[in-house]
Amino acid sequence: MILGAIGLQILCAKSFSACGILALSWVGTLGIVIVSAVATTWIIRGASHGEIQRFVAPWKSCVPWIFVLLLVLQLSLYPPMMSDSLSYRLPRIFLALQAGHTGEVASPDVRMNTMPWGWESLALPFALVNWIGGARLINLACWCLAYQLVTFLAAGRGISNSKARWIGLALCSAPFLLLQGSSTANDLFASVMLLAGGALMFSFRGHLGPVPVLGSLLGLLLASSAKPQFLTLGLPWLFWWATAPGQPWKQVRWQWLAAACPVFVAVSPLPLLFTQLLQTGALGGDAVGGGESSGWVTMVGAGLLQSTVAQAQLPVFPGADWLSGQIGSLPILSSISQSLPKFEPRVTTVPLIDEASFGAIHFSILVVWLWMGVVRCGRFGWVWLACVTAAFLFACSQVFVATMGRSFAGYGFALFPLAILGASRMSGSRWFRSLCGVAILTGFATLVVNPSAPLWPARDFRARAESAGSEALVSKLDKYLSYQERARTGRGILSPVPGGEPVAILVRPVTPILALWQPDWRSHQIDYVNHLPVEDFLKSDRNWLVVAANAEQSHPSAFALYSSLPGWSVVSEQTYLPNIRQGGETWRLYRRSNIGD
């Protein structure tokens, strides 16, 4: 992990060619395997028989294996569906490979240039071999690690391995973890890195030396390499470092810290953020997630409301549209929407991967267990909760994104150790297994009805409803199934283009374009022309141009010019559904008329 992240920061310095990307990508992957194997061997060799049993106990049940099997089934049957991944995170990997460096791209999505490359550094090997769907194995491994960590921590609280497994399954069956477990989203990776750091911190004993201290800080920085807002969690880390029992500040010699600093800087987003600070004079707004900004009071209030409403999601919520409408009609929310157009607190009929949250049931359980854990932990627990809350509020004051429930979920993971402490206290209650069972069943339901990768015969059910003449049900099922259409966006539009020919594209921000590089990313060089003057474009050697209809909304003047170029003709056009709420979109492929004549 460290090697891959270091290589990534070197790439951001634009000092490596495409061959360097290939080499560092595989070295990083190999480093992950070696470090994991050595760490596991070290733990087992130095552990007693009981500790080894506790280490492997999480997997002595069929339930976690069923979850893993379902996640593997989803990533085997369906392509990546995450909107942000299809729009900028995965495409920028291919753009970097084409260019040979990770320099700035003239993209309409500012996040392609401003967001760190933490998760993408791990996805590079899969892109190189044209198996970008394999990058979802990263998230599958993260789900397994989350379950392992939660169960291992719970077993360390003096309860049986069986009860520890119940706690692990209850927390890790939350919609956020399961929906992202078979996706290319990077939120789960960042959140699990925070959980790993928190596990080291709350398991800290003075005799363990500097490993927990340095490891917890490394987890925080790796999480920030995917989601820079998590840098604000440095506040609770400093509190722990200075005040925790066992005195962590005494465990790290200055020589160790001096040696580790270059590594920590390399794996963190600090170099990229510092560069942005020099260029733009600010770290907020688009530099931290492509969001919006306003007054800090409005930002904090909007962030709290958006995050809270997102947690009300149920596996199947027939009244979601009505409830969202009632929430949106509140006067105070209308005034916030005028300052932040992306502010739209809502729930959906079924959980969506783009708006994944803990969900109503799991969030309620988490709050109860967290309260019990804080009470049991005493003063340290209250101060830790206050520090994490302050970090969350400060992040909210800096940036607002429409998917707060998903993008800021890591702050909940920072509280998992306290929730596990509370769960272990509740494990003696007669309601404990029932509560965990409801959470686990909710998780199974969420996986099965996931519209991006359904595990039930939805299309057969729709055919039967159509035969029975149930138009209302057919309409709802059509909308449900249409979530899978975003992965088709751009597929087949380049089929008339000869291999190796460069292609220019004009699209609106947040448009899935991943299919343009499939099945082989070497087939065509894709370039954005959203901000390129038409005169410069006509002087270039590009003979093919793709114009998406919705680009008129974000770039009206460019759309008007590029869709009516003299000497260019339409070769083909296709209609896609990149966004359900915006409806279908027609893409046209233009060809310079004088080529091949």
PDB file of N, CA and C in Angstrom, residues 19 22 40 120 186 217 221 312 563:
ATOM      1  N   CYS A  19       5.395   3.858 -19.154  1.00  0.00           N
ATOM      2  CA  CYS A  19       6.116   2.672 -18.681  1.00  0.00           C
ATOM      3  C   CYS A  19       6.350   2.762 -17.174  1.00  0.00           C
ATOM      4  N   LEU A  22       3.212   1.771 -15.423  1.00  0.00           N
ATOM      5  CA  LEU A  22       3.077   0.313 -15.414  1.00  0.00           C
ATOM      6  C   LEU A  22       3.941  -0.301 -14.319  1.00  0.00           C
ATOM      7  N   THR A  40       0.794 -10.551   8.623  1.00  0.00           N
ATOM      8  CA  THR A  40       0.006 -11.675   9.133  1.00  0.00           C
ATOM      9  C   THR A  40       0.898 -12.716   9.789  1.00  0.00           C
ATOM     10  N   GLU A 120      -7.147   5.288  -6.990  1.00  0.00           N
ATOM     11  CA  GLU A 120      -6.808   5.031  -8.385  1.00  0.00           C
ATOM     12  C   GLU A 120      -5.452   4.355  -8.534  1.00  0.00           C
ATOM     13  N   ASN A 186     -14.704   4.808  -4.091  1.00  0.00           N
ATOM     14  CA  ASN A 186     -13.522   4.857  -3.228  1.00  0.00           C
ATOM     15  C   ASN A 186     -13.864   5.188  -1.782  1.00  0.00           C
ATOM     16  N   LEU A 217      -1.664   6.679  12.199  1.00  0.00           N
ATOM     17  CA  LEU A 217      -1.472   7.880  11.386  1.00  0.00           C
ATOM     18  C   LEU A 217      -1.428   7.538   9.907  1.00  0.00           C
ATOM     19  N   LEU A 221      -3.867   8.990   6.830  1.00  0.00           N
ATOM     20  CA  LEU A 221      -3.341   9.620   5.614  1.00  0.00           C
ATOM     21  C   LEU A 221      -3.774   8.864   4.362  1.00  0.00           C
ATOM     22  N   ALA A 312     -32.047   7.873   6.746  1.00  0.00           N
ATOM     23  CA  ALA A 312     -33.413   7.358   6.895  1.00  0.00           C
ATOM     24  C   ALA A 312     -33.771   6.332   5.821  1.00  0.00           C
ATOM     25  N   SER A 563     -21.473  21.585 -32.659  1.00  0.00           N
ATOM     26  CA  SER A 563     -22.513  20.772 -33.293  1.00  0.00           C
ATOM     27  C   SER A 563     -22.876  21.277 -34.693  1.00  0.00           C
TER      28      SER A 563
END
